[in-house]
Amino acid sequence: MPGKLAAPQKAASPTAKSTCTGAEAVMRSLVAEGVDTIFGYPGGAIMPIYDALYDFNHKVNHILVRHEQGATHAAEGYARASGKVGVVFATSGPGATNLITGLADALMDSVPMVCVVGQVSSGLLGTDAFQEANIMSVCAAVTKWNYQVTDADEVADAMAKAFFIARSGKPGPVVIEVTKDAQFAELKKSFNYTPVIELPYYKKEPGFTRKKLQQAATLLNQAQRPLILAGNGVGIAGAEAALLALAEKTGTPVACTLHGLSCIATSHPLYVGMLGMHGNYAPNLLTNQADVLLAIGMRFDDRVTGNLNFYAKQAKVIHIEIDPSELNKVVKADVPLLGDALTILEQLTPLLHTYSHTEWLVEFAKLDAQEEEKVRRKALYPAKVKLTMPEVIRVLGEQTNGEAMVIADVGQHQMMAARYYPFQKHKSYFTSGGLGTMGFALPAALGAKTGAPDREVVAVIGDGCFQMTIQELATIAQYKVPVKVVVLNNNFLGMVRQWQNMFFDGRYSFVKMENPDFAEISRAFGINALRVEKREELPGAIQQMLHSEKPFLLNVLVENEENVFPMMPTGAAVDGMLLE
Amino acid sequence: MQTLKIYTENKIGVLEKVTTVFTRNRVNITTLNLRANALKDLSLICVSADISPELALKVIPQLKRIIEVADAKLKAESKL
C-alpha cells in the first residue's frame, strides 16, 4: 500500500522464531485478529512494539499520524467506514493522555477501537518516572474496558479479550497498556492466540422475550400515527435493509437521528427527515403527535428530545436497544426490546400487518412544505452575494449524486451537511455526535478513506475545527490518501456566534477568527487546493476536486453570519421549533 | 439511604471503575466495604449512599456495564 515503510532487509520471518517477546506477541495478536491498519505515533515506552512492527510491515499498514488524537479519530473513521475494529498505537505519558478525547468520542458514539499504549517498566510504576502517567485511572471513565499488562505471557489473552469487548454488544474503545519490561520479555510459554467468544460476566447481547416482541407488534399493529426513530444502532447492526422492510410493510414514516442519517435514502417516500435541535420541522413537531414511537438503536439524547417534560407524553414507546443501561434512562419505554437491532427487526416484521398511513404522511408533507418555503429554498438558492453553506452542500450533493461518504466536523457546517446532503447510500454520514469533538473530521476522513478506499470520502469542516487537527494534512499527503476536504470558512466559530446572536444579545465574545489562506496552507503540505469565493467558481471547483485522484482541498469563503434553521432553543419542546 | 451490593472480579482497578460510576452520578458514598473472594472467587463491594431509590436504579445498570462486574443490586433484592 502507498506510504508503507520499506521492506525490512534482514528480518527473519517472525513466525519462524522459536521465541517470542511481549512486543512480538502484540503484533502476532493483531495479525491473528486480521488487523490490516494501525494509526499510531511512536515514543520511548512503546519502542519494543514499534521494533516488532518493523518485522510485520508486510502484513500490517501503519499510518504515522501527527498527533495521537488524530490517531484515535482516524481509527474511528476507519472503524465506522469498514465495520472493523480501529487500532491505535501510542506511547506512555503524553502519548496516552493525547488519546483521551478520541477515547471519549468513541465511547459516546459506540465505535470499536483497541488502543495499545506503552508504559514505563513495571518496576518504575508509581515513581513519577519520565513519561509515566496513571493511564488506567485516567482512562477508566472514557473506555469500555482497559487493562494493564505487566507479564509478556498475558499479552495474547489480553488482546483477544480487548477485541472481543471492543466489537461486541455496544461497541466501544479499549485500552491495553503494556509495560516496557513486558514488551522486552520473552514468553515463558509458546505464543497462543485464542479468540474470545464469551466472558464469564459480560453479556454481549442481552435477550428479549417473545412476549415483549408480541407486545411491540400489537402496539404497532394498532397504531394510527406510528413513527420510527432510527439511530446509530441501525448502522452498527447492519440493519438498514431490515428497517426498510419493516417501514415499507407497515407504511411507517422514518425519522433519523444525526447518527442514523443515511440508514435510509433521503429520497425514499417514507423518510421524513432528521430529528433534533437543527433537524427537520415535521418529524420534530409530529413526535408529539405520534401514538407509537419505535425507537431503534438511539438513546433519546437531549439534542433529540428537547425539554423532556414535554416530550412525546402521548406516545407509547417501543425501544430497541442493546445496552440495558440506556433503557428508561431518559424516556420510559412501554415495551423495551433488549438486543441487536437486526435480530429484533427481522423477528418483529413478520408479526406486523401490511398497512399504509396515508393521512399521517400528509401531515408530515404539510409541515415539510412550510420548512421548504421558509428555510430550505432560501438556504439552498440564496439571494445573498456571498456563498452560503447550504448551497455548497447542495452542489456537492448534485455532483456526487448523493453517494459520497460525508465526514463532518462539529458546528454549523455539521448541521448543514446533515440537513442538505442527499444521502443515497448507507453508512455515508459520520460525525462526532455524542461528544461533539471539534477537529474530528480531518483525521476521521483519513481513516474512513483508508477503511473504504472505494468510496468517495469528503470531509466537511469549519474553519475553527480545521485548525484543531490541521497537522493531519501532512499524514494525508505522506500516505497519498485521496481524501477530499471542503472547508466552509466563515471566519467565525459559527455555532457559538449563532447562540450569542440569538440568546446573548449579540454580544460576540471571542468567536471571530482571522484565518490564514487554507488553500495556501494546504499546498504547503503538498495537497492541491483552491480558494473559492464566487458563486460561479463553485461548481467547477467541486468538479475539479472530485475528479482529482489525489487529496484535494477547497477553502470556500462563505457568508460570515449565517444561522442554522430550524432550531429548537434550549429548554424548548420538540414542537417548539423555530423556523426563522 | 440505599445500600448496593456489587459483585466483581477480584482485579486491580475494579474498585476505581465502580466508584467512577458513583462520582459521575454525583453520589456521595457514606459507607464502603470490600471483601475479596466473598463468593465464587468474586469480590463483594457494599456501598451505602444517601440517595433516592430512583437514582440507585439508574446507577445499577451503569455498574453492570463495567466488564468486571458480575452483578449489582439493591441490598434487599441481592440473591447472587
XYZ file of C-alpha atoms in Angstrom:
660
model
C 0.000 0.000 0.000
C 1.177 3.549 -0.557
C 3.403 5.038 2.021
C 4.378 1.837 3.794
C 7.804 1.557 5.281
C 10.484 -0.026 3.146
C 10.512 -3.780 3.486
C 12.837 -4.991 6.251
C 16.166 -6.080 4.923
C 17.332 -8.744 7.290
C 14.287 -9.682 9.247
C 13.610 -13.317 9.613
C 10.009 -14.384 9.441
C 8.603 -13.691 12.905
C 6.599 -16.880 12.882
C 9.755 -18.893 12.267
C 11.219 -17.836 15.605
C 11.018 -20.324 18.428
C 10.902 -17.497 20.980
C 8.606 -14.528 21.150
C 8.769 -11.318 23.122
C 5.810 -9.494 24.569
C 6.168 -6.900 21.811
C 6.081 -9.584 19.139
C 3.098 -11.135 20.867
C 1.263 -7.830 20.429
C 1.953 -7.913 16.698
C 1.107 -11.590 16.323
C -2.152 -10.973 18.162
C -3.052 -8.159 15.791
C -2.299 -10.341 12.776
C -4.370 -13.144 14.288
C -7.262 -10.688 14.603
C -6.904 -9.783 10.934
C -5.808 -6.226 11.627
C -4.530 -4.594 8.440
C -4.166 -0.968 9.555
C -2.765 0.791 12.612
C -2.809 4.520 13.269
C -0.036 5.466 15.629
C 2.821 7.526 16.911
C 5.962 6.012 18.474
C 7.784 7.043 21.618
C 10.097 5.726 24.305
C 7.816 3.361 26.176
C 6.431 1.671 23.074
C 9.685 1.284 21.154
C 9.891 -2.508 21.508
C 6.447 -2.823 19.910
C 7.462 -0.491 17.081
C 10.587 -2.591 16.614
C 8.392 -5.677 16.332
C 6.137 -3.805 13.914
C 9.141 -3.386 11.621
C 9.085 -7.138 11.057
C 5.348 -7.190 10.375
C 5.366 -4.342 7.895
C 4.386 -6.664 5.067
C 1.211 -7.669 6.888
C 0.117 -4.509 8.634
C -0.088 -0.979 7.264
C 0.977 1.548 9.900
C -0.001 5.169 9.337
C 2.137 7.665 11.205
C -0.207 10.449 12.283
C 0.973 13.833 13.506
C -0.780 13.788 16.882
C -2.181 10.914 18.912
C -5.642 12.491 18.940
C -5.526 12.243 15.174
C -4.813 8.528 15.506
C -7.949 7.962 17.554
C -10.208 9.875 15.164
C -8.590 8.176 12.172
C -9.245 4.831 13.850
C -12.852 5.902 14.434
C -13.274 6.826 10.790
C -11.645 3.577 9.724
C -13.863 1.529 12.044
C -17.090 3.217 11.035
C -16.326 3.030 7.319
C -15.008 -0.538 7.283
C -17.002 -2.188 10.055
C -13.732 -3.449 11.574
C -12.050 -2.515 14.838
C -9.859 0.586 14.642
C -6.375 0.102 16.092
C -4.124 2.758 17.633
C -0.551 2.706 18.939
C 0.741 5.385 21.315
C 3.468 5.758 23.849
C 3.124 6.337 27.576
C 2.525 9.633 29.369
C 1.612 12.413 26.941
C 1.157 9.970 24.082
C -1.537 8.194 26.034
C -3.134 11.314 27.515
C -3.458 12.668 23.983
C -5.795 9.751 23.275
C -8.364 10.784 25.847
C -10.572 12.950 23.639
C -10.722 10.283 20.961
C -11.481 7.582 23.509
C -14.320 9.620 24.978
C -15.570 10.313 21.477
C -15.538 6.614 20.576
C -17.281 5.696 23.831
C -20.064 8.203 23.244
C -20.562 7.165 19.615
C -20.114 3.396 20.158
C -17.076 2.976 17.934
C -14.970 -0.202 18.294
C -11.334 0.648 18.934
C -8.326 -1.031 20.523
C -5.519 1.262 21.659
C -2.205 -0.338 22.563
C -0.174 2.056 24.682
C 3.274 1.750 26.151
C 4.070 2.232 29.809
C 7.256 2.540 31.813
C 8.732 -0.690 33.158
C 6.731 -2.245 35.966
C 9.474 -1.544 38.493
C 9.067 2.182 37.831
C 5.276 2.282 38.180
C 4.210 4.801 40.766
C 7.594 6.539 40.890
C 6.759 9.538 38.658
C 9.229 8.174 36.129
C 9.785 10.030 32.870
C 6.614 9.873 30.774
C 4.769 7.903 33.398
C 1.098 8.742 33.830
C -1.598 6.741 35.563
C -3.374 5.903 32.342
C -5.523 3.134 33.790
C -7.152 5.643 36.113
C -7.323 8.377 33.530
C -8.969 6.052 31.023
C -11.465 4.436 33.383
C -14.205 6.932 32.579
C -13.662 7.037 28.815
C -13.228 3.388 27.856
C -15.417 0.327 27.688
C -12.554 -1.647 29.207
C -8.886 -1.130 29.995
C -6.152 -3.412 31.211
C -2.501 -3.138 32.139
C -0.193 -5.961 31.030
C 2.983 -6.450 33.049
C 3.693 -10.051 32.020
C 4.536 -10.957 28.424
C 2.610 -14.201 28.762
C -0.576 -12.203 29.344
C -0.410 -10.302 26.068
C -2.298 -12.688 23.798
C -5.195 -13.238 26.185
C -5.493 -9.524 26.942
C -5.518 -8.650 23.241
C -8.108 -11.315 22.438
C -10.323 -10.039 25.223
C -9.814 -6.457 24.067
C -11.003 -7.145 20.520
C -13.990 -9.133 21.721
C -15.093 -6.398 24.101
C -14.447 -3.589 21.611
C -16.582 -5.078 18.858
C -19.321 -6.951 20.718
C -22.551 -5.702 22.236
C -22.497 -1.925 22.213
C -19.085 -1.339 20.615
C -16.566 0.903 22.316
C -12.919 1.739 22.910
C -10.490 -0.448 24.858
C -7.014 0.447 26.090
C -4.338 -2.216 26.579
C -1.313 -0.783 28.343
C 1.878 -2.842 28.119
C 4.788 -2.042 30.385
C 8.146 -1.787 28.688
C 9.614 -4.771 30.526
C 6.662 -6.891 29.413
C 7.338 -5.796 25.835
C 11.002 -6.813 26.073
C 10.453 -10.053 27.989
C 10.318 -13.383 26.228
C 7.235 -15.507 26.720
C 7.751 -18.442 29.040
C 5.061 -20.356 27.170
C 4.701 -20.598 23.401
C 2.563 -17.926 21.794
C -1.039 -18.989 21.518
C -3.818 -16.702 20.385
C -7.319 -17.921 21.082
C -10.067 -15.507 20.050
C -12.511 -14.761 22.838
C -16.146 -15.525 22.119
C -17.581 -15.065 25.597
C -16.669 -13.802 29.046
C -17.995 -15.050 32.368
C -19.908 -11.950 33.417
C -20.248 -9.923 30.229
C -23.390 -10.256 28.195
C -22.607 -9.127 24.678
C -26.227 -9.387 23.652
C -28.947 -9.281 26.288
C -32.053 -11.212 25.447
C -35.622 -10.208 24.717
C -38.663 -12.349 25.222
C -41.214 -13.461 22.674
C -43.823 -11.831 24.888
C -42.175 -8.412 24.578
C -41.838 -8.880 20.834
C -45.555 -9.652 20.594
C -46.383 -6.616 22.744
C -44.404 -4.439 20.359
C -46.167 -5.978 17.382
C -49.574 -5.381 18.956
C -48.767 -1.728 19.588
C -47.541 -1.219 16.038
C -50.489 -3.097 14.507
C -52.923 -0.878 16.403
C -51.071 2.359 15.740
C -52.636 5.071 13.642
C -49.747 7.513 13.836
C -46.554 5.481 14.259
C -43.117 6.973 13.825
C -39.739 5.232 13.598
C -36.792 6.964 15.245
C -33.705 5.412 13.642
C -30.382 5.881 15.381
C -26.752 4.815 15.353
C -27.628 1.242 16.284
C -29.246 0.625 12.899
C -25.983 1.120 11.031
C -23.870 -0.614 13.678
C -26.081 -3.695 13.462
C -26.198 -3.560 9.654
C -29.966 -3.396 9.978
C -30.681 -0.892 7.202
C -32.478 -3.394 4.956
C -34.432 -4.827 7.893
C -35.502 -1.318 8.894
C -36.656 -0.585 5.360
C -38.584 -3.862 5.191
C -40.442 -3.042 8.407
C -41.142 0.535 7.391
C -42.403 -0.395 3.932
C -44.586 -3.251 5.177
C -46.257 -1.102 7.806
C -46.140 2.196 5.913
C -44.430 3.815 8.885
C -42.543 7.082 8.402
C -38.857 7.033 9.335
C -37.008 9.894 11.026
C -33.273 9.675 11.700
C -31.069 10.964 14.463
C -27.792 12.597 13.461
C -26.050 9.221 13.636
C -28.954 7.472 11.968
C -28.611 9.544 8.802
C -28.118 7.553 5.600
C -29.620 4.355 7.033
C -32.465 5.148 4.629
C -32.185 7.176 1.420
C -33.338 10.756 1.810
C -35.334 10.313 -1.409
C -37.406 7.448 -0.003
C -41.086 8.420 0.344
C -41.192 7.187 3.946
C -38.164 9.248 5.004
C -39.464 12.291 6.846
C -36.223 13.946 7.943
C -33.747 14.405 10.727
C -34.626 14.653 14.399
C -33.101 17.072 16.832
C -32.154 20.636 17.543
C -31.412 21.536 13.918
C -33.325 18.703 12.357
C -36.383 18.918 10.178
C -39.586 20.634 11.226
C -42.064 17.845 10.535
C -40.538 14.890 12.413
C -39.750 17.010 15.444
C -43.222 18.506 15.702
C -45.016 15.275 14.940
C -43.045 13.346 17.549
C -45.509 14.984 19.896
C -48.478 13.733 17.895
C -47.386 10.165 17.203
C -49.257 7.426 19.048
C -46.409 4.897 18.870
C -42.689 5.645 18.683
C -40.460 2.803 17.525
C -37.008 3.891 18.693
C -34.243 1.773 17.174
C -30.662 1.989 18.401
C -30.989 5.526 19.682
C -30.658 6.855 23.216
C -33.000 9.853 23.392
C -30.141 12.340 23.525
C -31.082 15.760 24.900
C -30.425 17.249 21.456
C -33.176 14.974 20.136
C -35.754 15.243 22.893
C -35.571 18.913 23.792
C -37.464 19.537 27.014
C -38.223 16.094 28.414
C -41.223 17.369 30.350
C -42.982 17.878 27.047
C -41.538 15.021 25.021
C -43.937 12.534 23.434
C -46.108 12.209 26.512
C -48.969 10.927 24.337
C -46.967 8.135 22.725
C -46.341 4.524 23.598
C -42.628 3.903 23.254
C -41.044 0.726 21.905
C -37.299 0.929 22.491
C -34.929 -1.439 20.690
C -31.548 -1.106 22.384
C -28.547 -3.353 23.003
C -27.321 -1.571 26.141
C -29.544 -2.217 29.185
C -28.319 0.962 30.866
C -29.864 3.022 28.070
C -33.364 1.683 28.702
C -35.549 4.009 30.763
C -32.521 6.250 31.331
C -34.182 9.239 29.738
C -37.525 8.184 28.275
C -39.551 5.372 29.796
C -40.091 2.502 27.395
C -43.517 0.876 27.404
C -42.006 -2.070 25.554
C -38.242 -2.462 25.904
C -36.597 -4.841 23.464
C -33.061 -5.580 24.534
C -30.764 -6.821 21.820
C -29.245 -6.365 18.417
C -31.371 -4.211 16.113
C -31.023 -6.561 13.140
C -32.078 -9.632 15.121
C -35.084 -7.885 16.626
C -36.285 -6.218 13.420
C -36.069 -9.466 11.499
C -38.248 -11.185 14.108
C -40.629 -8.273 14.570
C -41.535 -7.583 10.948
C -43.255 -10.939 10.280
C -45.610 -10.183 13.186
C -46.733 -6.891 11.670
C -49.691 -6.177 9.406
C -49.295 -4.634 5.986
C -50.579 -1.106 6.244
C -50.325 2.401 4.888
C -50.645 5.604 6.860
C -51.500 7.985 4.059
C -53.195 10.682 6.127
C -50.421 10.614 8.705
C -47.829 11.051 5.950
C -49.764 14.001 4.568
C -49.289 15.760 7.897
C -45.526 15.390 7.500
C -45.750 16.718 3.971
C -47.713 19.800 5.071
C -45.167 20.755 7.716
C -42.320 19.952 5.385
C -43.778 22.379 2.858
C -43.574 25.102 5.493
C -39.913 24.319 6.113
C -39.269 24.242 2.375
C -40.789 27.684 1.921
C -39.397 29.414 4.995
C -35.992 27.763 5.281
C -34.757 25.374 2.641
C -35.467 27.247 -0.567
C -33.741 30.380 0.694
C -30.854 28.401 2.104
C -30.200 26.275 -0.955
C -30.738 29.006 -3.558
C -29.708 32.169 -1.702
C -30.022 35.682 -2.976
C -27.027 36.711 -0.904
C -23.859 37.976 -2.555
C -21.606 35.548 -0.752
C -21.784 31.797 -0.954
C -23.704 30.022 1.785
C -23.023 26.695 3.466
C -26.248 25.008 2.290
C -25.642 25.817 -1.364
C -22.116 24.389 -1.162
C -23.568 21.170 0.261
C -26.265 21.222 -2.446
C -23.707 21.446 -5.261
C -21.569 18.785 -3.589
C -24.625 16.545 -3.371
C -25.520 17.128 -7.015
C -22.017 16.367 -8.251
C -21.637 13.210 -6.137
C -25.225 12.027 -6.789
C -25.637 11.788 -3.040
C -23.288 8.804 -2.984
C -20.268 10.221 -1.152
C -19.284 9.348 2.383
C -19.502 12.663 4.214
C -17.354 13.121 7.310
C -18.497 16.223 9.145
C -16.841 18.107 11.960
C -18.790 19.892 14.676
C -20.765 23.088 14.386
C -22.907 24.863 11.803
C -21.290 23.085 8.858
C -22.035 19.736 10.549
C -25.715 20.595 10.721
C -25.755 21.996 7.177
C -24.139 18.825 5.805
C -26.574 16.681 7.781
C -29.580 18.692 6.638
C -28.764 19.226 2.990
C -26.653 16.345 1.698
C -28.983 13.981 -0.250
C -27.811 10.638 1.172
C -28.447 7.732 -1.196
C -26.072 5.091 0.202
C -25.838 3.535 3.652
C -23.012 4.430 6.015
C -22.490 7.819 4.444
C -22.525 10.320 7.291
C -20.029 10.107 10.126
C -19.532 12.845 12.653
C -18.755 13.359 16.312
C -22.342 13.283 17.500
C -22.127 12.500 21.198
C -19.031 14.254 22.433
C -19.099 16.947 19.745
C -15.357 16.934 19.197
C -14.083 19.796 17.064
C -11.188 18.528 14.959
C -12.752 15.111 14.388
C -13.360 15.278 10.673
C -9.935 15.617 9.028
C -8.317 12.593 10.702
C -11.598 10.661 10.614
C -11.797 11.194 6.859
C -8.237 9.919 6.517
C -9.276 6.799 8.411
C -12.569 6.409 6.552
C -10.890 6.558 3.152
C -8.323 4.009 4.336
C -11.113 1.732 5.550
C -13.348 2.202 2.500
C -10.998 3.051 -0.393
C -13.724 2.547 -2.996
C -15.961 5.260 -1.536
C -15.655 8.956 -2.350
C -14.850 10.437 1.063
C -15.493 14.135 1.568
C -14.671 15.896 4.823
C -16.843 18.929 5.534
C -15.067 21.113 8.057
C -15.445 24.551 9.577
C -12.536 26.948 9.878
C -12.427 26.569 13.671
C -12.451 22.779 13.606
C -9.921 22.637 10.780
C -7.272 24.354 12.842
C -7.645 21.893 15.709
C -6.206 18.931 13.778
C -4.802 20.676 10.696
C -1.483 18.850 11.109
C -3.072 15.674 9.769
C -2.824 17.227 6.309
C 0.767 16.037 6.492
C -0.390 12.466 7.153
C -2.848 12.628 4.267
C -0.105 13.948 1.992
C 2.536 11.453 3.104
C 0.298 8.431 2.564
C -1.364 9.949 -0.518
C -4.844 9.202 0.819
C -7.223 10.766 -1.732
C -9.487 12.459 0.778
C -11.450 15.481 -0.409
C -11.706 18.340 2.060
C -14.222 21.165 1.923
C -13.551 23.899 4.464
C -16.655 26.042 4.931
C -14.849 29.134 6.076
C -16.932 31.895 7.642
C -14.169 33.339 9.838
C -16.276 32.629 12.884
C -16.886 29.922 15.415
C -20.254 29.845 13.747
C -22.469 27.873 16.096
C -21.278 29.729 19.187
C -21.714 33.000 17.311
C -25.275 31.975 16.363
C -26.126 31.344 20.004
C -24.545 34.616 21.083
C -26.539 36.287 18.345
C -29.850 34.726 19.362
C -29.611 34.255 23.115
C -26.846 36.557 24.412
C -27.980 39.863 22.876
C -25.475 39.673 20.055
C -22.514 40.044 22.401
C -19.927 38.260 20.272
C -17.449 37.081 22.831
C -14.304 35.610 21.239
C -15.821 33.947 18.203
C -14.203 35.960 15.370
C -11.295 34.248 13.662
C -8.656 35.745 11.423
C -7.506 32.784 9.408
C -4.626 32.083 7.076
C -5.421 31.159 3.488
C -6.169 27.474 3.948
C -5.563 26.768 0.241
C -2.015 28.059 0.534
C -1.520 26.143 3.774
C -2.764 23.004 2.058
C -0.431 23.457 -0.898
C 2.451 23.889 1.526
C 1.571 20.450 2.900
C 1.688 19.125 -0.675
C -2.074 18.906 -1.191
C -3.675 20.593 -4.173
C -6.187 23.238 -3.213
C -8.386 26.026 -4.480
C -9.785 29.104 -2.811
C -13.416 29.591 -3.788
C -15.119 32.903 -3.216
C -17.570 33.457 -6.044
C -20.748 31.551 -6.835
C -19.750 30.940 -10.435
C -16.478 29.340 -9.303
C -18.113 26.746 -7.046
C -19.353 24.028 -9.465
C -16.066 23.949 -11.376
C -14.022 23.852 -8.186
C -16.038 20.975 -6.747
C -15.782 19.161 -10.066
C -12.009 19.633 -10.121
C -11.784 18.359 -6.549
C -13.890 15.274 -7.236
C -12.033 14.437 -10.447
C -8.683 14.566 -8.700
C -7.166 11.196 -7.911
C -5.144 12.834 -5.147
C -6.193 14.528 -1.934
C -7.695 17.932 -2.642
C -8.883 20.834 -0.527
C -11.352 23.625 -1.177
C -11.231 26.703 1.010
C -14.742 28.031 0.457
C -15.360 31.507 1.805
C -18.978 31.594 2.883
C -21.380 34.096 4.389
C -19.951 35.176 7.750
C -23.105 35.379 9.810
C -25.480 32.725 8.565
C -27.695 30.944 11.090
C -28.905 27.351 11.006
C -32.669 26.932 10.993
C -34.987 25.390 12.044
C -33.826 25.468 15.615
C -35.032 24.065 18.899
C -33.825 26.531 21.548
C -32.564 25.186 24.843
C -35.486 24.353 27.088
C -37.963 24.217 24.234
C -40.039 21.174 23.428
C -39.743 19.352 20.111
C -42.877 21.107 18.913
C -41.397 24.456 19.902
C -39.012 24.582 16.947
C -38.304 27.932 15.372
C -38.464 28.174 11.597
C -36.832 31.580 11.497
C -30.245 5.529 52.479
C -29.651 2.858 49.851
C -27.158 0.012 50.012
C -25.906 -1.609 46.850
C -24.203 -4.978 46.678
C -21.803 -5.215 43.785
C -20.114 -8.488 42.857
C -16.950 -8.025 40.837
C -13.965 -9.901 39.568
C -11.117 -9.590 42.040
C -8.825 -7.482 39.858
C -6.643 -4.391 40.211
C -8.514 -1.204 39.453
C -12.069 -2.556 39.582
C -12.934 -0.578 42.711
C -11.929 2.595 40.914
C -14.153 1.754 37.957
C -17.031 1.180 40.365
C -16.551 4.425 42.277
C -16.290 6.349 39.000
C -19.923 5.497 38.326
C -20.947 6.992 41.672
C -18.834 10.089 41.069
C -20.367 10.623 37.632
C -23.858 10.466 39.071
C -22.866 12.824 41.873
C -23.404 10.270 44.588
C -21.508 10.701 47.852
C -20.602 7.304 49.313
C -21.133 7.135 53.068
C -20.047 3.539 53.686
C -17.911 1.272 51.546
C -16.836 -2.264 52.298
C -14.888 -4.592 50.004
C -14.349 -8.259 50.712
C -12.271 -10.267 48.263
C -13.302 -13.811 47.372
C -16.604 -13.418 49.125
C -18.374 -15.737 46.732
C -17.202 -17.872 43.823
C -13.878 -16.017 43.668
C -15.756 -12.750 43.342
C -15.230 -9.652 45.417
C -18.220 -8.156 47.126
C -18.394 -4.389 47.331
C -21.114 -2.963 49.555
C -21.789 0.710 49.029
C -24.192 2.833 51.032
C -25.240 6.285 49.991
C -27.952 8.753 50.843
C -29.737 8.655 47.512
C -33.215 8.009 46.209
C -34.291 4.551 45.058
C -34.752 6.047 41.576
C -31.132 7.168 41.421
C -29.968 3.819 42.763
C -31.891 2.092 39.999
C -30.252 4.395 37.455
C -26.783 3.647 38.803
C -27.186 -0.138 38.839
C -27.269 -0.713 35.056
C -24.295 1.608 34.705
C -22.418 -0.529 37.225
C -23.376 -3.649 35.321
C -21.862 -2.105 32.211
C -18.410 -2.460 33.795
C -16.880 -5.553 32.238
C -15.613 -6.946 35.565
C -18.947 -6.510 37.381
C -20.820 -9.790 37.704
C -23.910 -8.344 39.334
C -25.198 -5.260 41.107
C -28.381 -4.997 43.102
C -30.059 -3.098 45.861
C -29.300 -4.887 49.111
C -32.857 -6.063 49.739
C -33.020 -7.946 46.449
C -29.466 -9.293 46.373
C -29.561 -13.043 45.951
C -26.439 -13.947 43.984
